[in-house]
Amino acid sequence: MRVVMVGAECAPFAKVGGLGDFIQGLARALAATGVEVQVLLPYYRGLLPEPFVSRLEPLDVAVSIPLDGAALECTCWRLRAEGLDCVLIDPAGDWFRRPHVYGEPDDGLRFALFARAADALLRRPGWRPDIIHCHDWQSALLPALQWAVTDAGEPPVRVCLTLHNLAHQGLIEPAVLARLGVDVGTLLGPGPLDDPAAPGRANLLRGAIHCADFVNTVSPRYAWEVLHTGQGMGLQGVLQAHVDKFGGILNGIDDALWDPRTDPLIPVHYGPDSLSLKARNGEALRRRLGLRARAAPILAVVSRLDAQKGVELILGGIDSALALGCQVVLLGAAPDAAVAARFAAKREALADCPDAHLELAFDEGLAHLIYAGADMILVPSRYEPCGLTQLIAMRYGTVPLVRRVGGLADTVVDANHSDRPVGERNGYLFEAQTTEAVHAVLGRAAWLWRHHPDHFDRLRDNGMRADHGWRRPAARYLDLYRGLLGA
Ligand code: ADP
């Protein structure tokens, strides 16, 4: 079976958040089962880490797409590294020669262009896959293109769409699609890209939900929430209409890459059988970030800093943790200037505090050290399609404190309030989006850390021994592909 993943991120080549981990992890896990998997990404010139640039091989395949009535040539580069087989699409011009993966004023056109080029490539002789698996809005034009045009004499290619975040849907002007030579008349007015909430505009994600053969979210609970709890962000109607091809598959993490027994980015290796060594990573973390040496639990936050992640609750949680005698490390990047300013002000206010460090950046190496060195991680999301930081933290014996929402609710079992066996409890949950609720959950965790460290270690141990790897979810995706192929 030949599967092609199409998306905007794939770690370690391009990563902004969990999408990068997801495509990397699923592609590697499927490849391990013998599936032929290829990942299609834009070639982000200037962002691809240097060691990989020298490994690019130009591909002898001509892809050209219409742009403003002329032909835009796209070079395709093959990158085989880290157990992944990628094709990087490189349209002539500066479309992907930007300082960031996202956040450019012409993102709509840039990613529509990427999806259009991916579609053109996958129609070339020898390139047609069995399954096209798209991710989020950046590749969401592709299912609509496949739906609209079937290659003569060929059955349609089966298309899956995974929804990692409904907040970003790719709302663009039809004129943008027309610039790319897309048959706007078939897709809009009326057509699958119509959005009743945004008349006159094209909604790429909505169109992909309509046109794909299967659609899933990255946790079962989020699939239910988007249908029934007002979290559908305007897409609940189209998802209801297609509920027979909609479900939720819980994400995994790549447990070969995220493994405290072998992780090259942490100073002291440890595992469930040598948990006491974890404390030495805590010491290294304190030294690196200038925290004083103290017998206190370290609370971590590793997150994109935006409204989804619960900005108020993160800021309130920092104050609560310090008031409860914890130490705090935060690693986060805020794409929005107003949010960035709030965290910069907090960092300023805590500049002389020996128990807190806020690092406002994206730093993969520091993230690993934090997972290894911290005792608890706070994830107070307003909504969370799956969430990977709680899974990674558990793998490193760092206890998650999370809001009972989406994939967080599917993966964290409360230490005190649960009907599940003690051997499955791995963290703490809270419901209300209030600083009081965060304070209470921090109080429960800090109390256990201080007064019953053996019980706290039990929570760490349960999290470390649980199987959150990709094997199980990859088997679910494989079943799904087989079902679509009638195999
Ligand atoms: P989302 O995809 O919504 O950002 P997830 O929890 O699914 O959230 O995935 C976040 C991923 O990004 C994790 O691998 C986490 O370690 C990583 N990450 C988030 N912020 C940073 C940062 N500032 N520096 C390094 N890694 C980060």
XYZ file of C-alpha atoms and ligand atoms in Angstrom:
514
model
C 0.000 0.000 0.000
C 1.298 3.445 -0.905
C 0.228 6.302 1.392
C 1.101 9.959 0.906
C 0.782 12.357 3.852
C 0.320 15.973 2.865
C 0.752 18.680 5.491
C 2.541 21.829 6.538
C 4.810 20.314 9.222
C 6.902 17.229 9.821
C 9.496 17.095 12.608
C 12.461 17.412 12.563
C 12.312 19.221 9.206
C 9.564 21.724 10.044
C 7.785 21.868 13.394
C 5.649 24.521 15.033
C 3.562 22.258 17.273
C 1.948 18.845 17.516
C 1.213 18.548 13.780
C 4.954 18.183 13.199
C 5.207 15.392 15.772
C 2.087 13.711 14.385
C 3.181 13.398 10.766
C 6.672 12.312 11.809
C 5.329 9.713 14.265
C 2.566 8.254 12.112
C 4.731 8.105 8.976
C 7.525 6.305 10.830
C 5.118 3.890 12.531
C 3.345 3.032 9.269
C 6.681 2.543 7.502
C 7.665 0.109 10.273
C 4.641 -2.039 9.362
C 5.742 -2.224 5.728
C 3.522 0.518 4.283
C 5.211 2.657 1.637
C 4.794 6.166 3.118
C 5.849 9.458 1.645
C 5.395 12.899 3.225
C 4.755 15.964 1.045
C 5.787 19.285 2.563
C 6.596 22.733 1.258
C 10.328 23.385 1.066
C 10.715 26.134 3.678
C 13.926 27.657 2.438
C 15.959 29.063 5.283
C 14.002 27.089 7.900
C 15.065 23.539 6.998
C 17.866 22.690 9.460
C 21.264 22.871 7.733
C 22.280 19.190 8.050
C 19.237 18.228 5.979
C 19.792 20.810 3.227
C 22.897 18.974 2.008
C 20.907 15.721 1.827
C 18.298 17.020 -0.620
C 18.195 15.186 -3.947
C 16.497 16.941 -6.901
C 13.709 14.803 -8.332
C 13.324 14.309 -12.024
C 9.627 15.151 -12.120
C 8.217 18.283 -13.702
C 5.359 19.906 -11.821
C 3.886 23.111 -13.057
C 0.667 24.750 -11.954
C -1.252 27.729 -13.302
C -0.707 31.094 -11.620
C -2.238 34.271 -13.011
C -2.578 32.725 -16.444
C 1.074 31.648 -16.654
C 2.802 28.442 -15.551
C 4.543 28.322 -12.179
C 7.290 25.696 -12.109
C 7.742 23.711 -8.901
C 10.953 21.835 -8.219
C 10.565 18.698 -6.108
C 13.314 17.602 -3.720
C 13.569 14.246 -2.046
C 14.755 14.088 1.528
C 15.357 10.673 3.036
C 16.416 11.000 6.659
C 15.383 10.059 10.185
C 13.344 7.104 8.947
C 11.229 9.384 6.747
C 10.842 9.683 2.999
C 9.798 13.242 2.158
C 9.208 15.208 -0.994
C 9.655 18.939 -0.537
C 7.739 21.066 -3.023
C 9.579 24.197 -4.025
C 7.575 26.601 -6.200
C 9.660 29.211 -8.047
C 9.675 32.507 -6.144
C 9.684 33.423 -2.477
C 6.456 31.638 -1.488
C 8.158 29.530 1.164
C 11.303 31.592 1.648
C 9.903 33.283 4.754
C 10.984 33.671 8.387
C 8.113 31.515 9.703
C 6.121 28.454 8.691
C 2.828 30.324 9.255
C 1.620 33.817 9.960
C 2.352 35.490 6.627
C -0.336 37.768 5.129
C -0.557 35.561 2.023
C -0.794 32.206 3.873
C -4.075 31.407 2.086
C -2.518 31.696 -1.358
C 0.790 30.083 -0.299
C -0.796 26.926 1.054
C -3.469 26.722 -1.669
C -0.556 26.822 -4.080
C 1.207 24.047 -2.135
C -1.943 21.863 -2.198
C -2.421 22.577 -5.902
C 1.174 21.522 -6.613
C 0.809 18.399 -4.437
C -2.322 17.484 -6.387
C -0.492 17.979 -9.691
C 2.435 15.828 -8.512
C 0.181 12.999 -7.338
C -1.434 12.850 -10.777
C 1.905 12.340 -12.533
C 2.573 8.886 -13.975
C 4.052 6.655 -11.280
C 3.112 9.034 -8.454
C -0.498 8.058 -7.881
C -0.871 6.651 -4.328
C -3.527 4.354 -2.871
C -4.308 6.808 -0.079
C -3.825 10.558 0.204
C -3.870 11.615 3.861
C -4.302 15.374 4.364
C -3.875 17.362 7.552
C -5.580 20.612 8.547
C -6.437 23.512 6.294
C -3.037 23.919 4.674
C -3.547 20.829 2.520
C -7.359 20.994 2.523
C -7.702 22.186 -1.064
C -6.363 18.832 -2.226
C -9.429 16.692 -1.335
C -11.626 19.185 -3.192
C -9.363 19.037 -6.255
C -9.413 15.238 -6.190
C -13.209 15.294 -5.796
C -13.672 17.730 -8.659
C -11.403 16.057 -11.219
C -10.917 12.299 -11.635
C -8.134 11.217 -13.964
C -9.501 9.555 -17.093
C -9.640 5.787 -16.801
C -8.606 5.760 -13.120
C -10.805 5.224 -10.064
C -10.702 8.098 -7.566
C -7.827 7.998 -5.052
C -9.086 7.497 -1.485
C -8.579 10.593 0.638
C -8.415 10.914 4.457
C -8.491 14.177 6.313
C -7.251 14.546 9.881
C -8.453 17.587 11.811
C -5.796 18.726 14.264
C -7.355 22.081 15.068
C -10.688 23.457 13.874
C -9.775 27.033 14.779
C -7.896 27.458 11.513
C -10.033 26.677 8.482
C -8.409 28.439 5.523
C -11.002 31.068 4.603
C -9.920 32.627 1.334
C -11.264 34.739 -1.483
C -12.495 32.747 -4.491
C -10.334 35.067 -6.589
C -7.269 33.470 -4.956
C -8.395 30.070 -6.205
C -9.129 31.525 -9.626
C -5.523 32.804 -9.769
C -4.455 29.157 -9.420
C -6.686 28.069 -12.277
C -9.020 26.175 -9.911
C -12.497 25.517 -11.329
C -14.229 27.855 -8.887
C -17.604 27.298 -10.590
C -17.607 23.625 -9.539
C -16.409 24.186 -5.976
C -18.375 27.311 -5.027
C -21.795 28.886 -5.391
C -23.134 26.272 -4.810
C -20.342 23.833 -3.985
C -18.479 22.130 -1.135
C -16.295 25.161 -0.352
C -19.305 27.410 0.393
C -19.491 28.581 4.006
C -22.889 29.932 5.085
C -21.133 31.872 7.859
C -18.791 33.578 5.384
C -20.782 34.237 2.237
C -18.669 34.928 -0.802
C -15.574 33.266 0.610
C -14.169 29.765 0.212
C -13.675 27.619 3.318
C -10.980 25.068 2.478
C -11.410 22.890 5.572
C -15.166 22.728 5.134
C -14.669 21.669 1.534
C -12.221 18.959 2.551
C -14.677 17.578 5.140
C -17.260 17.323 2.402
C -14.962 15.794 -0.204
C -12.729 13.415 1.817
C -13.625 9.739 2.144
C -12.923 9.752 5.871
C -12.467 12.539 8.410
C -11.108 12.202 11.919
C -10.067 14.256 14.884
C -7.039 13.305 16.954
C -8.962 12.084 19.995
C -12.382 10.452 20.426
C -13.469 12.994 23.013
C -12.707 15.972 20.735
C -14.746 14.294 17.960
C -17.697 14.166 20.335
C -17.091 17.704 21.617
C -17.061 19.262 18.154
C -20.398 17.638 17.362
C -22.155 18.219 20.664
C -20.609 20.882 22.873
C -20.345 24.016 20.795
C -16.684 23.468 19.966
C -17.275 22.860 16.270
C -16.217 26.415 15.336
C -18.962 26.574 12.723
C -18.146 23.158 11.232
C -20.500 21.097 13.419
C -23.225 21.194 10.730
C -21.040 19.807 7.954
C -19.552 17.238 10.368
C -23.073 16.162 11.440
C -24.016 15.813 7.796
C -21.026 13.509 7.274
C -21.114 11.753 10.635
C -21.098 8.342 8.918
C -17.507 8.960 7.799
C -16.311 10.818 10.919
C -14.523 9.595 14.057
C -11.703 10.172 16.512
C -8.369 8.362 16.711
C -6.158 9.130 19.690
C -2.638 10.318 18.841
C 0.507 8.573 19.929
C 4.009 9.878 20.544
C 7.133 8.500 18.939
C 8.461 6.588 21.929
C 11.793 5.902 20.228
C 12.443 9.646 19.893
C 10.836 10.607 23.210
C 12.636 8.148 25.474
C 14.362 9.254 28.691
C 16.519 6.095 28.573
C 18.232 7.186 25.370
C 17.333 10.848 24.678
C 20.560 12.535 23.466
C 19.208 15.949 24.522
C 19.123 15.230 28.271
C 22.156 14.941 30.566
C 21.168 11.886 32.648
C 19.300 8.913 31.225
C 16.690 7.140 33.330
C 13.621 4.968 33.049
C 10.884 3.568 35.268
C 13.424 1.246 36.860
C 15.856 4.057 37.635
C 13.445 6.877 38.418
C 15.633 8.322 41.181
C 18.075 9.502 38.469
C 15.432 11.867 37.116
C 16.230 14.313 39.947
C 19.660 14.924 38.382
C 17.952 16.319 35.319
C 16.024 18.600 37.677
C 19.348 19.857 39.023
C 20.631 20.388 35.474
C 17.463 22.280 34.591
C 17.812 24.538 37.627
C 21.445 25.240 36.771
C 20.690 25.962 33.114
C 17.834 28.356 33.903
C 19.366 29.962 36.997
C 16.868 28.650 39.554
C 18.094 28.216 43.107
C 18.743 24.691 44.400
C 15.798 23.813 46.630
C 13.689 20.860 47.689
C 10.646 22.043 45.766
C 8.645 20.569 42.901
C 9.278 22.112 39.500
C 6.122 22.978 37.578
C 6.607 23.251 33.810
C 4.658 24.792 30.957
C 5.768 23.898 27.406
C 3.314 25.393 24.979
C 2.455 27.564 22.067
C 1.188 30.609 23.900
C -2.170 31.460 22.404
C -5.785 31.719 23.476
C -6.409 27.986 22.918
C -3.822 27.095 25.525
C -5.460 29.140 28.310
C -3.323 32.265 28.632
C -5.053 33.527 31.802
C -4.806 30.144 33.481
C -1.117 29.773 32.612
C -0.361 33.219 34.034
C -2.507 32.535 37.116
C -0.919 29.105 37.475
C 2.563 30.653 37.669
C 1.464 32.820 40.614
C -0.301 29.920 42.321
C 2.658 27.590 41.920
C 5.028 30.149 43.452
C 2.584 30.818 46.295
C 2.433 27.066 46.957
C 6.216 26.853 47.208
C 6.874 25.343 43.777
C 9.433 26.448 41.230
C 8.256 27.306 37.719
C 9.758 27.015 34.235
C 7.870 28.106 31.163
C 8.939 27.557 27.568
C 6.632 29.081 25.022
C 6.417 31.133 21.870
C 3.526 33.542 21.317
C 2.705 34.333 17.681
C 0.287 37.090 18.728
C 1.970 40.362 19.771
C -0.528 41.147 22.555
C -0.093 37.704 24.133
C 3.681 37.944 23.737
C 3.618 41.302 25.555
C 1.733 39.803 28.511
C 4.270 37.022 28.939
C 7.151 39.459 28.471
C 5.666 41.583 31.279
C 5.396 38.500 33.488
C 9.006 37.582 32.750
C 10.014 41.137 33.661
C 8.039 41.019 36.915
C 9.754 37.737 37.855
C 13.233 38.760 36.680
C 14.623 38.672 40.230
C 12.658 35.650 41.396
C 15.053 32.745 42.082
C 12.230 30.235 41.651
C 10.896 31.083 38.206
C 12.217 31.257 34.666
C 10.209 32.152 31.567
C 11.847 31.356 28.226
C 9.813 32.984 25.459
C 11.114 31.063 22.471
C 10.848 27.815 20.555
C 13.687 25.565 21.704
C 13.509 21.815 21.051
C 16.562 20.980 23.186
C 15.309 22.922 26.188
C 11.890 21.278 25.826
C 13.522 17.850 26.265
C 15.440 18.999 29.342
C 12.253 20.439 30.837
C 10.272 17.217 30.315
C 13.131 15.318 31.970
C 13.787 17.773 34.805
C 10.323 18.947 35.838
C 7.998 17.231 38.308
C 4.665 18.434 36.923
C 3.383 20.042 33.746
C 0.381 22.351 33.521
C -1.880 22.126 30.438
C -4.955 24.315 31.093
C -6.273 24.409 27.503
C -9.654 25.920 26.640
C -9.989 23.147 24.070
C -7.469 20.470 23.108
C -7.845 18.230 20.026
C -5.375 15.757 21.554
C -2.417 17.450 23.204
C 0.997 15.860 23.100
C 2.781 17.655 25.907
C 0.919 15.647 28.568
C 1.844 12.397 26.790
C 5.508 13.356 26.411
C 5.605 14.542 30.033
C 4.216 11.207 31.252
C 6.852 9.347 29.272
C 9.452 11.378 31.210
C 7.845 10.796 34.626
C 6.494 14.343 34.802
C 2.959 14.407 36.152
C 0.339 16.234 34.038
C -2.154 18.718 35.537
C -4.725 19.283 32.809
C -8.201 20.613 32.045
C -10.761 17.868 31.494
C -11.230 18.547 27.806
C -10.551 16.818 24.475
C -7.566 14.505 24.318
C -6.422 15.652 27.766
C -9.536 14.016 29.236
C -8.894 10.892 27.143
C -5.343 10.403 28.411
C -5.088 11.683 31.996
C -6.618 9.767 34.913
C -7.013 11.728 38.134
C -4.947 10.646 41.139
C -7.801 11.189 43.580
C -11.100 11.342 41.748
C -11.396 8.395 39.428
C -13.095 5.021 39.242
C -10.062 3.588 37.441
C -7.572 1.326 39.256
C -4.731 2.974 41.161
C -2.291 1.477 38.649
C -3.818 3.584 35.854
C -3.844 6.950 37.634
C -1.284 9.285 36.199
C -2.119 12.939 36.883
C -4.648 15.557 37.876
C -7.735 16.972 36.177
C -9.771 20.117 36.736
C -12.882 21.439 35.024
C -13.509 25.149 35.529
C -11.630 27.749 33.510
C -10.742 29.706 36.639
C -7.515 30.511 38.437
C -9.124 29.035 41.591
C -9.493 25.666 39.860
C -5.847 25.785 38.761
C -4.793 26.758 42.291
C -6.728 23.813 43.739
C -5.232 21.278 41.334
C -1.724 22.607 41.963
C -2.409 22.389 45.696
C -3.376 18.722 45.405
C -0.302 17.830 43.383
C 2.178 19.843 45.475
C 0.746 18.334 48.672
C 1.288 14.792 47.392
C 4.806 15.628 46.166
C 5.706 17.008 49.622
C 3.908 14.630 51.981
C 3.718 11.363 50.059
C 6.604 11.318 47.579
C 6.235 7.560 47.191
C 2.638 8.031 46.003
C 3.748 10.819 43.706
C 6.379 8.482 42.257
C 3.618 5.961 41.670
C 1.851 8.484 39.430
C 5.114 9.072 37.560
C 5.666 5.353 37.212
C 2.146 4.706 35.904
C 2.626 7.398 33.259
C 6.040 6.111 32.219
C 4.938 2.501 31.860
C 1.738 3.218 29.908
C 1.862 2.618 26.168
C 1.315 5.935 24.416
C 3.422 4.956 21.420
C 2.316 5.044 17.799
C 1.852 1.290 17.266
C -1.782 1.180 18.365
C -2.934 4.384 16.614
C -0.964 3.448 13.471
C -2.839 0.118 13.405
C -6.123 2.080 13.582
C -5.105 4.242 10.620
C -4.017 1.167 8.719
C -7.434 -0.449 9.329
C -9.043 2.736 8.124
C -6.989 2.796 4.913
C -7.713 -0.883 4.299
C -11.424 -0.272 4.827
C -11.386 2.570 2.297
C -9.576 0.392 -0.217
C -11.974 -2.485 0.396
C -8.958 -4.621 1.250
P -0.170 22.145 19.597
O -0.002 21.270 18.403
O -1.559 22.650 19.777
O 0.837 23.232 19.667
P 0.529 19.765 21.147
O 0.499 19.526 22.614
O -0.252 18.836 20.287
O 0.090 21.273 20.921
O 2.042 19.681 20.613
C 3.010 20.587 21.019
C 4.375 20.116 20.537
O 5.196 21.272 20.338
C 5.113 19.263 21.559
O 6.066 18.447 20.898
C 5.861 20.317 22.400
O 6.996 19.770 23.052
C 6.256 21.284 21.312
N 6.425 22.680 21.743
C 5.455 23.583 22.036
N 6.001 24.766 22.350
C 7.340 24.610 22.269
C 8.468 25.482 22.468
N 8.293 26.752 22.819
N 9.704 24.984 22.285
C 9.884 23.676 21.924
N 8.874 22.803 21.718
C 7.615 23.271 21.881
